[in-house]
mmCIF file of N, CA and C in Angstrom:
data_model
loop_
_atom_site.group_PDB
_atom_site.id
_atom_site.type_symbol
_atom_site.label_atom_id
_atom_site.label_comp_id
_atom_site.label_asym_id
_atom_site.label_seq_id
_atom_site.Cartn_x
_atom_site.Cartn_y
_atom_site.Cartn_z
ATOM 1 N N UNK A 260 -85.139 -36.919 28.495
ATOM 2 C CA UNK A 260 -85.515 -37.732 27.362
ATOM 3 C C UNK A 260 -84.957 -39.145 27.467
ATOM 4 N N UNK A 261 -84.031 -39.410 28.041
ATOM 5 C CA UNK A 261 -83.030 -40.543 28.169
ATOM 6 C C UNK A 261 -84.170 -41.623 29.210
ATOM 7 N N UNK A 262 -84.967 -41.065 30.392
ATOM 8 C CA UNK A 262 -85.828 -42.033 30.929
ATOM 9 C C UNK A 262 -86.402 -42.575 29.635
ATOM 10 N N UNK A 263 -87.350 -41.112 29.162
ATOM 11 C CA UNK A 263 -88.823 -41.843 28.193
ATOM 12 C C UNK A 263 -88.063 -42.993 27.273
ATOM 13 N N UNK A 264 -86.887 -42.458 26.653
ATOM 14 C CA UNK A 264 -86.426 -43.332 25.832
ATOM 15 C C UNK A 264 -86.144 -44.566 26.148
ATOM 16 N N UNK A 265 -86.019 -44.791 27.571
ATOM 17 C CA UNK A 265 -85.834 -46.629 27.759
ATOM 18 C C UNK A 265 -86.917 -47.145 28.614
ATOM 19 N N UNK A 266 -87.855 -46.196 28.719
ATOM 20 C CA UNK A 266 -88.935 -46.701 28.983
ATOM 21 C C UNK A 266 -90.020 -47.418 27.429
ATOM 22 N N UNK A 267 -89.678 -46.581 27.013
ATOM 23 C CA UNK A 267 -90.590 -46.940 25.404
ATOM 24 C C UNK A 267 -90.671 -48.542 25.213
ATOM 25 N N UNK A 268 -89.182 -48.731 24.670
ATOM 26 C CA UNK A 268 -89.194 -50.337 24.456
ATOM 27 C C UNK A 268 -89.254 -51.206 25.530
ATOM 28 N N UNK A 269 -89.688 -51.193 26.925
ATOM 29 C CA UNK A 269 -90.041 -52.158 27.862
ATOM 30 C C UNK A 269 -91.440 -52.073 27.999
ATOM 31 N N UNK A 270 -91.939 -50.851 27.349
ATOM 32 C CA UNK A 270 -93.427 -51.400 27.717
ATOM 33 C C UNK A 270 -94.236 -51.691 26.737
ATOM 34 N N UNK A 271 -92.909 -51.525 25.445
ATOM 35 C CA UNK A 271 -93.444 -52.092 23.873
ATOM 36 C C UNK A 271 -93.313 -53.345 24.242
ATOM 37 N N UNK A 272 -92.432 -54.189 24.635
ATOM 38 C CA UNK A 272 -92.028 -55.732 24.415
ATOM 39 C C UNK A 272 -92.380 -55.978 25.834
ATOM 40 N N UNK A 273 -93.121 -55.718 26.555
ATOM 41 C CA UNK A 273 -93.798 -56.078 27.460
ATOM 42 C C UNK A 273 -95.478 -56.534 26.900
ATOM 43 N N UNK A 274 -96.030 -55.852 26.097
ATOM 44 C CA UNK A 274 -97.262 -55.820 25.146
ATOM 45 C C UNK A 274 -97.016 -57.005 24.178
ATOM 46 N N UNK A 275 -95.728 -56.555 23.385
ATOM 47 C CA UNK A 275 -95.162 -58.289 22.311
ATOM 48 C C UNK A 275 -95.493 -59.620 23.257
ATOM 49 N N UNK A 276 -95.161 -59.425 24.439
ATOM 50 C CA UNK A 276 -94.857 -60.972 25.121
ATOM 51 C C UNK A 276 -96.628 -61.292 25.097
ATOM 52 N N UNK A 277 -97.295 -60.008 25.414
ATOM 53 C CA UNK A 277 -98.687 -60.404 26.218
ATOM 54 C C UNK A 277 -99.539 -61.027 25.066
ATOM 55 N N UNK A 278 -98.878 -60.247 23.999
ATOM 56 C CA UNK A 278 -100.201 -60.118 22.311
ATOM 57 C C UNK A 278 -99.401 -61.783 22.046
ATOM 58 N N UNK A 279 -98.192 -62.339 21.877
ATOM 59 C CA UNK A 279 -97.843 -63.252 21.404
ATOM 60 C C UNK A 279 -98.699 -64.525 22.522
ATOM 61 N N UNK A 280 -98.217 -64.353 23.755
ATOM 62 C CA UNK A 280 -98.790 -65.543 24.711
ATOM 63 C C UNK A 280 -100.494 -65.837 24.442
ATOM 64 N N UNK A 281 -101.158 -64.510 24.381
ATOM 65 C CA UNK A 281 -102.572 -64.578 23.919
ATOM 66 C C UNK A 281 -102.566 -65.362 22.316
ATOM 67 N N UNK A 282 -102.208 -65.017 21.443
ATOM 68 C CA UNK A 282 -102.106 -66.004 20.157
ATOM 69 C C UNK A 282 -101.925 -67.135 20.247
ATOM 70 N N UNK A 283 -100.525 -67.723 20.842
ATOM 71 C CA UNK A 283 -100.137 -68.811 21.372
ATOM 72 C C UNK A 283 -101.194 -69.849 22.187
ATOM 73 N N UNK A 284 -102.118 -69.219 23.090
ATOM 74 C CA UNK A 284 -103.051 -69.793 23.723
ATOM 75 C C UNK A 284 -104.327 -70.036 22.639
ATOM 76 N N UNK A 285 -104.647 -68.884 22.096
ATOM 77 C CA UNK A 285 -105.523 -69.391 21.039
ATOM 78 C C UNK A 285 -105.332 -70.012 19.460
ATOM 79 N N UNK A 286 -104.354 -70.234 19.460
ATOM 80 C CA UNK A 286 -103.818 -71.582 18.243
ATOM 81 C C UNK A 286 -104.444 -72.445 19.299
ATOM 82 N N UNK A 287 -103.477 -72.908 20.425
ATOM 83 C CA UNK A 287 -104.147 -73.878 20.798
ATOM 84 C C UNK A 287 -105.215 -74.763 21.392
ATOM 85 N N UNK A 288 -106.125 -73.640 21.621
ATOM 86 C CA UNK A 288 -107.603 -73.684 22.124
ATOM 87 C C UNK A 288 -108.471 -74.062 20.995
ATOM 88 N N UNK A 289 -107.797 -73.094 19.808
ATOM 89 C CA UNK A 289 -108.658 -73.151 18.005
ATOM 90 C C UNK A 289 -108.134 -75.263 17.689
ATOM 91 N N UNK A 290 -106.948 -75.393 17.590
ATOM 92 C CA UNK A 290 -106.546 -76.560 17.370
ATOM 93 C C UNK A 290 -107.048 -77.610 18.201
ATOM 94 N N UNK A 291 -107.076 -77.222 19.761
ATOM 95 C CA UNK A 291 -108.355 -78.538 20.444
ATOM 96 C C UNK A 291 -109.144 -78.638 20.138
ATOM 97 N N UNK A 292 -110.201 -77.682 19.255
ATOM 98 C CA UNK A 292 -111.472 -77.878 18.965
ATOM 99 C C UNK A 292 -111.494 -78.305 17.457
ATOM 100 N N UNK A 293 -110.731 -78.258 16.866
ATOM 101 C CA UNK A 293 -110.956 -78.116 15.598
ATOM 102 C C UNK A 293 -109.200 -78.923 14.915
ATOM 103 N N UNK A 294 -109.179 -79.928 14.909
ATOM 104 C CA UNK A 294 -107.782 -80.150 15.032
ATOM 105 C C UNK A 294 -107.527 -80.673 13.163
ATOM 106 N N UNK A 295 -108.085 -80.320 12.625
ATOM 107 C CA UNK A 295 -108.278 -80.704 10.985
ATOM 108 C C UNK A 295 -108.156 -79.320 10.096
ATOM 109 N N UNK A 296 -107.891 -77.972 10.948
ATOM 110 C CA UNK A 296 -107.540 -76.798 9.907
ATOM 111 C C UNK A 296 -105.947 -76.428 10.279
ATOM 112 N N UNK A 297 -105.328 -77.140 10.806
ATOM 113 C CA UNK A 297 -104.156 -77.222 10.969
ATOM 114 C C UNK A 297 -103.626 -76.039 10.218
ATOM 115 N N UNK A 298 -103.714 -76.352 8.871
ATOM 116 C CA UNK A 298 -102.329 -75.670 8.214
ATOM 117 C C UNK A 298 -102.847 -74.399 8.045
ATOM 118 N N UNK A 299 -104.181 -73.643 8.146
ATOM 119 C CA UNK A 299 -104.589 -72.538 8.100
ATOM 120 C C UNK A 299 -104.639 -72.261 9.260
ATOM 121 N N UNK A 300 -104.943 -72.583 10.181
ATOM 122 C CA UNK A 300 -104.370 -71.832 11.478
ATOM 123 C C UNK A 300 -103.226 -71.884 11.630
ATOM 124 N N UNK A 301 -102.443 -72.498 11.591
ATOM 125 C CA UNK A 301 -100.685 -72.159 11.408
ATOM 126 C C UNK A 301 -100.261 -70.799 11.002
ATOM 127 N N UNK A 302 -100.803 -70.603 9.863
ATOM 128 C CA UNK A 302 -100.133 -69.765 8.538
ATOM 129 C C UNK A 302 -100.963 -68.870 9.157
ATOM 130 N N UNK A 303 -102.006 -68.565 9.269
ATOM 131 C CA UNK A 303 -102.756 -66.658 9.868
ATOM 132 C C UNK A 303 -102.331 -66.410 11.340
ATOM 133 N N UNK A 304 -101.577 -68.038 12.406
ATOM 134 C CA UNK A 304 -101.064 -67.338 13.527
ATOM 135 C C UNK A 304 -99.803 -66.644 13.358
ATOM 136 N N UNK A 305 -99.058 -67.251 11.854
ATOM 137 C CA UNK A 305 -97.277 -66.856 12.389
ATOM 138 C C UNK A 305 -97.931 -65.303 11.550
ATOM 139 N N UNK A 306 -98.458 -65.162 10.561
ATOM 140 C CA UNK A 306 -99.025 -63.538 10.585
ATOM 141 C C UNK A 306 -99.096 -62.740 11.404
ATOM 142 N N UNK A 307 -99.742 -63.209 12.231
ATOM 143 C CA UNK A 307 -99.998 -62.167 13.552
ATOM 144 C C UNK A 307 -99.025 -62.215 14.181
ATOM 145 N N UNK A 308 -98.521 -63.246 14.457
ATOM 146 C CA UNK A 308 -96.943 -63.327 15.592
ATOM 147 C C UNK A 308 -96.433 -62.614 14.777
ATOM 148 N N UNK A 309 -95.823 -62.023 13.666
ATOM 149 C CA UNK A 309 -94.552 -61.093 13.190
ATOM 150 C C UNK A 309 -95.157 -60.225 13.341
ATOM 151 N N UNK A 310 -96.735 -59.649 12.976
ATOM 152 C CA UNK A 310 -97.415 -58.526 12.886
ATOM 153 C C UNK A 310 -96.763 -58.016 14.508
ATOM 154 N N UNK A 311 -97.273 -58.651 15.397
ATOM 155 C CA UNK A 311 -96.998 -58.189 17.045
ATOM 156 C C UNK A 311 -95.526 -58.300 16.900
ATOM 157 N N UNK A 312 -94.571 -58.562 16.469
ATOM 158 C CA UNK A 312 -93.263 -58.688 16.596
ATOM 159 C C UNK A 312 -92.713 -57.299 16.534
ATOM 160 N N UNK A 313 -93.475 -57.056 15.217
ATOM 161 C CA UNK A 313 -92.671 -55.961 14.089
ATOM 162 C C UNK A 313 -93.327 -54.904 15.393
ATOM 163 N N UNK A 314 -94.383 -54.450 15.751
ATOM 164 C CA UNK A 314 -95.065 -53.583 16.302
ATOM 165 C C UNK A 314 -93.673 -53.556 17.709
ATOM 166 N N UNK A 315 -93.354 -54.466 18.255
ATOM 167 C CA UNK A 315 -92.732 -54.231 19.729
ATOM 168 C C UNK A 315 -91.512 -53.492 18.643
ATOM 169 N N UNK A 316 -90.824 -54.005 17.294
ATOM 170 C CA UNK A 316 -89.199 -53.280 16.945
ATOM 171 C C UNK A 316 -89.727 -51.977 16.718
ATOM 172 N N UNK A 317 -91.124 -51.301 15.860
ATOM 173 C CA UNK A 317 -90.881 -50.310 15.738
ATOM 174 C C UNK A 317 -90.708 -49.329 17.076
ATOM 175 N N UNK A 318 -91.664 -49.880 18.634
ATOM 176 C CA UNK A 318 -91.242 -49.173 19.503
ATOM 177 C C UNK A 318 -89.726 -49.036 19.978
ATOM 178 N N UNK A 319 -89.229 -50.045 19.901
ATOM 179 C CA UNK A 319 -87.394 -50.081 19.851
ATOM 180 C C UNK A 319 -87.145 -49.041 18.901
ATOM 181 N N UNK A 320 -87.251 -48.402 17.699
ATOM 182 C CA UNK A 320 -86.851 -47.621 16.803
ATOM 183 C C UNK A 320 -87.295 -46.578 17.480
ATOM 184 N N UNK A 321 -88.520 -46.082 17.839
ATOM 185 C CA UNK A 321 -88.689 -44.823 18.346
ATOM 186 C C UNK A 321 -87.799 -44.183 19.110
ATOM 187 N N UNK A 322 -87.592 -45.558 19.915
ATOM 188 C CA UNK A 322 -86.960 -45.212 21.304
ATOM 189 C C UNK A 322 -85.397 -44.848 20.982
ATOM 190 N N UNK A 323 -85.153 -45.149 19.864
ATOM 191 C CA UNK A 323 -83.700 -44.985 19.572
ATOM 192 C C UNK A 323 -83.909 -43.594 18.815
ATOM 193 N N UNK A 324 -84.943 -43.127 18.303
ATOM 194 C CA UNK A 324 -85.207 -41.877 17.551
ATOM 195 C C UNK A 324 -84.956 -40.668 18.789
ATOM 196 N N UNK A 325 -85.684 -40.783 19.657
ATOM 197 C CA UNK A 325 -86.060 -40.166 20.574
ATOM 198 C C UNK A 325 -84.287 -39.935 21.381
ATOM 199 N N UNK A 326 -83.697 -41.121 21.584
ATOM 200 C CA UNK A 326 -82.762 -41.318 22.008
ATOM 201 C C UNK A 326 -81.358 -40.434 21.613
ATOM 202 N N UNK A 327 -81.542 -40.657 20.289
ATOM 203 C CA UNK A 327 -80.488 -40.227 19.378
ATOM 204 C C UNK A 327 -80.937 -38.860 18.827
ATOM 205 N N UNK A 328 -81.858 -38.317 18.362
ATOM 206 C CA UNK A 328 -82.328 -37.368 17.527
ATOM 207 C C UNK A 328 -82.674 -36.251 18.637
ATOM 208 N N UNK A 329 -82.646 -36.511 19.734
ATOM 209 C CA UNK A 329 -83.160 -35.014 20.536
ATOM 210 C C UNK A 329 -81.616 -34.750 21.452
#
């Protein structure tokens, strides 16, 4: 159990880096084209950036479930 368990969160926050860099690229692809909705694309990207954030900690929690609880 001790592999799965530290495998979990590297291939959770391996996914965080990929889902965040993809956002990151499209703010700024949305903002070259369109550089006047500024503050609404701001505010629905940092949404999604915590949304993908929170998603990589809960795999960290599993992994500590899994870790600790078996």
């Amino acid at each position: 159990f001790r592999y799965l368990a530290s495998s979990i969160p590297i291939i959770c926050f391996a996914g965080v880096a990929f889902g965040v860099g993809l956002g990151f690229a499209s703010l700024i692809l949305s903002l070259s084209r369109n550089p006047s909705i500024l503050n609404s694309l701001v505010r629905w990207s940092f949404i999604g950036f915590s949304l993908v954030e929170v998603s990589g900690f809960i795999g960290l929690v599993y992994s500590f479930l899994i870790l600790f609880a078996f």
